[in-house]
Amino acid sequence: MELKLNREYAARHLFVAVLMLALSAWFGYDGFVKYPQTTGHDLYVSIEGAEPPENFDLASFKAQKIKTQYGFTALTFAAFLAVALRLLASARFRFDFDDTGFTCGGARFAYTDIAKVDDRDWAKKGIVRLYIKHPSTGAVVPVTLDAWHHVGVKDFHAKLKV
């Protein structure tokens, strides 16, 4: 059986990624296009909903609001990248198993190659960590399987007989 990306997990993360990208575009438009083209007075009125106080420094106000939009653009774009790259990593993860063993990272392993199973988060979160002894190098490689990310992890966990 091959682990498949959980559709609900993918849909939620894709929604958040698209939302963050849209917000980044919106903030970027305000900071790079709209705010620079707007007078300080009009910008103050549109943001604060009132006339500026007498002798108020509208140029500094406008500069600060433009910088704020730049910051929001960067933050929401970073959030987009974080969520999208995590979703991409989950989608590209390949793991399949049968009664004789499993394949992970393009290498085939027997269940006896598992040096340690850490399932302390299994009951609460559906997460199991495997520490696999690589047959050719002897190095112990950690692999984390999350039942929220992939369908089939529960079936694999049942085969571990932990």
PDB file of C-alpha atoms in Angstrom:
ATOM      1  CA  MET A   1       0.000   0.000   0.000  1.00  0.00           C
ATOM      2  CA  GLU A   2       1.290   3.457  -0.843  1.00  0.00           C
ATOM      3  CA  LEU A   3       0.720   6.425   1.436  1.00  0.00           C
ATOM      4  CA  LYS A   4      -1.473   9.040  -0.244  1.00  0.00           C
ATOM      5  CA  LEU A   5      -1.693  12.729   0.541  1.00  0.00           C
ATOM      6  CA  ASN A   6      -4.690  13.414   2.804  1.00  0.00           C
ATOM      7  CA  ARG A   7      -7.131  15.499   0.738  1.00  0.00           C
ATOM      8  CA  GLU A   8      -8.404  17.497   3.716  1.00  0.00           C
ATOM      9  CA  TYR A   9      -4.846  18.358   4.797  1.00  0.00           C
ATOM     10  CA  ALA A  10      -3.945  19.347   1.225  1.00  0.00           C
ATOM     11  CA  ALA A  11      -7.091  21.443   0.754  1.00  0.00           C
ATOM     12  CA  ARG A  12      -6.636  23.355   4.013  1.00  0.00           C
ATOM     13  CA  HIS A  13      -2.953  24.052   3.369  1.00  0.00           C
ATOM     14  CA  LEU A  14      -3.591  25.012  -0.233  1.00  0.00           C
ATOM     15  CA  PHE A  15      -6.321  27.418   0.908  1.00  0.00           C
ATOM     16  CA  VAL A  16      -3.973  29.058   3.422  1.00  0.00           C
ATOM     17  CA  ALA A  17      -1.156  29.274   0.852  1.00  0.00           C
ATOM     18  CA  VAL A  18      -3.438  30.961  -1.699  1.00  0.00           C
ATOM     19  CA  LEU A  19      -4.821  33.287   0.984  1.00  0.00           C
ATOM     20  CA  MET A  20      -1.308  34.336   2.055  1.00  0.00           C
ATOM     21  CA  LEU A  21      -0.284  34.914  -1.573  1.00  0.00           C
ATOM     22  CA  ALA A  22      -3.409  37.019  -2.193  1.00  0.00           C
ATOM     23  CA  LEU A  23      -2.770  39.079   0.949  1.00  0.00           C
ATOM     24  CA  SER A  24       0.842  39.555  -0.103  1.00  0.00           C
ATOM     25  CA  ALA A  25      -0.293  40.833  -3.497  1.00  0.00           C
ATOM     26  CA  TRP A  26      -2.825  43.144  -1.861  1.00  0.00           C
ATOM     27  CA  PHE A  27      -0.304  44.610   0.594  1.00  0.00           C
ATOM     28  CA  GLY A  28       2.274  44.865  -2.197  1.00  0.00           C
ATOM     29  CA  TYR A  29      -0.150  46.755  -4.414  1.00  0.00           C
ATOM     30  CA  ASP A  30      -0.909  49.181  -1.595  1.00  0.00           C
ATOM     31  CA  GLY A  31       2.745  49.705  -0.695  1.00  0.00           C
ATOM     32  CA  PHE A  32       4.223  49.886  -4.189  1.00  0.00           C
ATOM     33  CA  VAL A  33       1.363  51.430  -6.211  1.00  0.00           C
ATOM     34  CA  LYS A  34      -1.646  52.820  -4.354  1.00  0.00           C
ATOM     35  CA  TYR A  35      -0.078  54.549  -1.324  1.00  0.00           C
ATOM     36  CA  PRO A  36       2.722  56.285  -3.290  1.00  0.00           C
ATOM     37  CA  GLN A  37       0.120  57.672  -5.720  1.00  0.00           C
ATOM     38  CA  THR A  38      -2.135  58.962  -2.929  1.00  0.00           C
ATOM     39  CA  THR A  39      -1.577  62.310  -1.210  1.00  0.00           C
ATOM     40  CA  GLY A  40      -0.690  62.222   2.472  1.00  0.00           C
ATOM     41  CA  HIS A  41      -3.939  63.954   3.346  1.00  0.00           C
ATOM     42  CA  ASP A  42      -6.106  61.521   1.368  1.00  0.00           C
ATOM     43  CA  LEU A  43      -4.201  58.535   2.753  1.00  0.00           C
ATOM     44  CA  TYR A  44      -4.732  59.761   6.319  1.00  0.00           C
ATOM     45  CA  VAL A  45      -8.453  60.264   5.734  1.00  0.00           C
ATOM     46  CA  SER A  46      -8.860  56.838   4.098  1.00  0.00           C
ATOM     47  CA  ILE A  47      -7.041  55.039   6.932  1.00  0.00           C
ATOM     48  CA  GLU A  48      -8.151  57.042   9.979  1.00  0.00           C
ATOM     49  CA  GLY A  49     -11.608  58.038   8.749  1.00  0.00           C
ATOM     50  CA  ALA A  50     -11.128  61.645   9.909  1.00  0.00           C
ATOM     51  CA  GLU A  51      -9.297  64.801   8.974  1.00  0.00           C
ATOM     52  CA  PRO A  52      -5.681  64.979  10.175  1.00  0.00           C
ATOM     53  CA  PRO A  53      -4.901  67.198  13.171  1.00  0.00           C
ATOM     54  CA  GLU A  54      -3.530  70.662  12.461  1.00  0.00           C
ATOM     55  CA  ASN A  55       0.246  70.696  11.767  1.00  0.00           C
ATOM     56  CA  PHE A  56       0.298  66.888  11.471  1.00  0.00           C
ATOM     57  CA  ASP A  57       3.328  65.535   9.545  1.00  0.00           C
ATOM     58  CA  LEU A  58       1.530  63.870   6.632  1.00  0.00           C
ATOM     59  CA  ALA A  59       4.769  63.028   4.777  1.00  0.00           C
ATOM     60  CA  SER A  60       6.075  60.963   7.722  1.00  0.00           C
ATOM     61  CA  PHE A  61       2.657  59.357   8.134  1.00  0.00           C
ATOM     62  CA  LYS A  62       2.615  58.349   4.474  1.00  0.00           C
ATOM     63  CA  ALA A  63       6.208  57.028   4.582  1.00  0.00           C
ATOM     64  CA  GLN A  64       5.449  54.966   7.677  1.00  0.00           C
ATOM     65  CA  LYS A  65       2.288  53.490   6.155  1.00  0.00           C
ATOM     66  CA  ILE A  66       4.171  52.544   2.972  1.00  0.00           C
ATOM     67  CA  LYS A  67       6.882  50.822   5.063  1.00  0.00           C
ATOM     68  CA  THR A  68       4.178  48.965   6.965  1.00  0.00           C
ATOM     69  CA  GLN A  69       2.734  47.666   3.681  1.00  0.00           C
ATOM     70  CA  TYR A  70       6.209  46.499   2.633  1.00  0.00           C
ATOM     71  CA  GLY A  71       6.522  44.602   5.913  1.00  0.00           C
ATOM     72  CA  PHE A  72       3.101  42.993   5.550  1.00  0.00           C
ATOM     73  CA  THR A  73       3.971  42.056   1.961  1.00  0.00           C
ATOM     74  CA  ALA A  74       7.155  40.316   3.093  1.00  0.00           C
ATOM     75  CA  LEU A  75       5.528  38.564   6.059  1.00  0.00           C
ATOM     76  CA  THR A  76       2.558  37.212   4.132  1.00  0.00           C
ATOM     77  CA  PHE A  77       4.798  36.120   1.251  1.00  0.00           C
ATOM     78  CA  ALA A  78       7.066  34.296   3.729  1.00  0.00           C
ATOM     79  CA  ALA A  79       3.973  32.607   5.209  1.00  0.00           C
ATOM     80  CA  PHE A  80       2.893  31.601   1.695  1.00  0.00           C
ATOM     81  CA  LEU A  81       6.319  30.077   1.018  1.00  0.00           C
ATOM     82  CA  ALA A  82       6.393  28.203   4.330  1.00  0.00           C
ATOM     83  CA  VAL A  83       2.943  26.666   3.886  1.00  0.00           C
ATOM     84  CA  ALA A  84       3.360  25.949   0.159  1.00  0.00           C
ATOM     85  CA  LEU A  85       6.786  24.340   0.575  1.00  0.00           C
ATOM     86  CA  ARG A  86       5.537  22.183   3.463  1.00  0.00           C
ATOM     87  CA  LEU A  87       2.587  21.061   1.345  1.00  0.00           C
ATOM     88  CA  LEU A  88       4.897  20.349  -1.592  1.00  0.00           C
ATOM     89  CA  ALA A  89       7.208  18.289   0.634  1.00  0.00           C
ATOM     90  CA  SER A  90       4.232  16.276   1.908  1.00  0.00           C
ATOM     91  CA  ALA A  91       2.961  15.732  -1.642  1.00  0.00           C
ATOM     92  CA  ARG A  92       6.377  14.558  -2.877  1.00  0.00           C
ATOM     93  CA  PHE A  93       6.974  12.168   0.047  1.00  0.00           C
ATOM     94  CA  ARG A  94       6.950   8.563  -1.144  1.00  0.00           C
ATOM     95  CA  PHE A  95       6.395   5.647   1.221  1.00  0.00           C
ATOM     96  CA  ASP A  96       4.827   2.293   0.457  1.00  0.00           C
ATOM     97  CA  PHE A  97       4.619  -0.935   2.382  1.00  0.00           C
ATOM     98  CA  ASP A  98       3.447  -4.524   2.239  1.00  0.00           C
ATOM     99  CA  ASP A  99       3.697  -7.596   4.447  1.00  0.00           C
ATOM    100  CA  THR A 100       7.433  -8.051   3.845  1.00  0.00           C
ATOM    101  CA  GLY A 101       8.703  -4.485   4.299  1.00  0.00           C
ATOM    102  CA  PHE A 102       8.515  -0.933   3.070  1.00  0.00           C
ATOM    103  CA  THR A 103      10.101   1.493   0.627  1.00  0.00           C
ATOM    104  CA  CYS A 104      11.146   4.954   1.747  1.00  0.00           C
ATOM    105  CA  GLY A 105      13.388   7.401  -0.075  1.00  0.00           C
ATOM    106  CA  GLY A 106      13.763   4.976  -2.953  1.00  0.00           C
ATOM    107  CA  ALA A 107      15.310   2.277  -0.727  1.00  0.00           C
ATOM    108  CA  ARG A 108      13.671  -0.986   0.283  1.00  0.00           C
ATOM    109  CA  PHE A 109      13.688  -1.980   3.953  1.00  0.00           C
ATOM    110  CA  ALA A 110      12.549  -4.984   5.945  1.00  0.00           C
ATOM    111  CA  TYR A 111      10.617  -4.418   9.136  1.00  0.00           C
ATOM    112  CA  THR A 112      13.673  -5.771  10.951  1.00  0.00           C
ATOM    113  CA  ASP A 113      15.654  -2.737   9.683  1.00  0.00           C
ATOM    114  CA  ILE A 114      13.686  -0.554  12.080  1.00  0.00           C
ATOM    115  CA  ALA A 115      16.044   0.160  14.973  1.00  0.00           C
ATOM    116  CA  LYS A 116      13.485   2.043  17.055  1.00  0.00           C
ATOM    117  CA  VAL A 117       9.843   3.095  16.905  1.00  0.00           C
ATOM    118  CA  ASP A 118       8.823   6.239  18.765  1.00  0.00           C
ATOM    119  CA  ASP A 119       5.046   6.375  18.925  1.00  0.00           C
ATOM    120  CA  ARG A 120       4.600   8.546  22.016  1.00  0.00           C
ATOM    121  CA  ASP A 121       2.577  10.980  19.837  1.00  0.00           C
ATOM    122  CA  TRP A 122       0.543   8.262  18.153  1.00  0.00           C
ATOM    123  CA  ALA A 123      -2.545   8.204  20.392  1.00  0.00           C
ATOM    124  CA  LYS A 124      -2.881  11.990  20.559  1.00  0.00           C
ATOM    125  CA  LYS A 125      -1.595  13.185  17.152  1.00  0.00           C
ATOM    126  CA  GLY A 126      -1.265  10.158  14.867  1.00  0.00           C
ATOM    127  CA  ILE A 127       2.501  10.656  14.523  1.00  0.00           C
ATOM    128  CA  VAL A 128       5.018   7.821  14.548  1.00  0.00           C
ATOM    129  CA  ARG A 129       8.775   8.251  14.225  1.00  0.00           C
ATOM    130  CA  LEU A 130      10.831   5.427  12.804  1.00  0.00           C
ATOM    131  CA  TYR A 131      14.573   5.107  13.182  1.00  0.00           C
ATOM    132  CA  ILE A 132      15.667   2.936  10.301  1.00  0.00           C
ATOM    133  CA  LYS A 133      19.056   1.263  10.050  1.00  0.00           C
ATOM    134  CA  HIS A 134      20.125   1.749   6.434  1.00  0.00           C
ATOM    135  CA  PRO A 135      21.265  -1.656   5.091  1.00  0.00           C
ATOM    136  CA  SER A 136      24.161  -0.351   2.992  1.00  0.00           C
ATOM    137  CA  THR A 137      25.580   2.377   5.260  1.00  0.00           C
ATOM    138  CA  GLY A 138      24.473   1.195   8.692  1.00  0.00           C
ATOM    139  CA  ALA A 139      23.444   4.750   9.560  1.00  0.00           C
ATOM    140  CA  VAL A 140      20.230   5.193  11.503  1.00  0.00           C
ATOM    141  CA  VAL A 141      17.881   7.450   9.553  1.00  0.00           C
ATOM    142  CA  PRO A 142      14.813   9.068  11.165  1.00  0.00           C
ATOM    143  CA  VAL A 143      11.505   9.055   9.282  1.00  0.00           C
ATOM    144  CA  THR A 144       8.374  10.738  10.605  1.00  0.00           C
ATOM    145  CA  LEU A 145       4.960   9.549   9.458  1.00  0.00           C
ATOM    146  CA  ASP A 146       1.916  11.685  10.218  1.00  0.00           C
ATOM    147  CA  ALA A 147      -1.604  10.321   9.766  1.00  0.00           C
ATOM    148  CA  TRP A 148      -2.901  13.884   9.254  1.00  0.00           C
ATOM    149  CA  HIS A 149      -0.601  14.364   6.261  1.00  0.00           C
ATOM    150  CA  HIS A 150      -1.015  10.955   4.632  1.00  0.00           C
ATOM    151  CA  VAL A 151      -3.734   8.350   4.364  1.00  0.00           C
ATOM    152  CA  GLY A 152      -2.408   4.859   5.108  1.00  0.00           C
ATOM    153  CA  VAL A 153      -0.193   5.686   8.086  1.00  0.00           C
ATOM    154  CA  LYS A 154      -2.678   4.001  10.436  1.00  0.00           C
ATOM    155  CA  ASP A 155      -2.447   0.785   8.404  1.00  0.00           C
ATOM    156  CA  PHE A 156       1.336   0.918   8.489  1.00  0.00           C
ATOM    157  CA  HIS A 157       1.366   1.572  12.244  1.00  0.00           C
ATOM    158  CA  ALA A 158      -0.821  -1.504  12.752  1.00  0.00           C
ATOM    159  CA  LYS A 159       1.810  -3.609  10.944  1.00  0.00           C
ATOM    160  CA  LEU A 160       4.502  -2.438  13.393  1.00  0.00           C
ATOM    161  CA  LYS A 161       2.872  -4.303  16.280  1.00  0.00           C
ATOM    162  CA  VAL A 162       4.348  -1.843  18.763  1.00  0.00           C
TER     163      VAL A 162
END
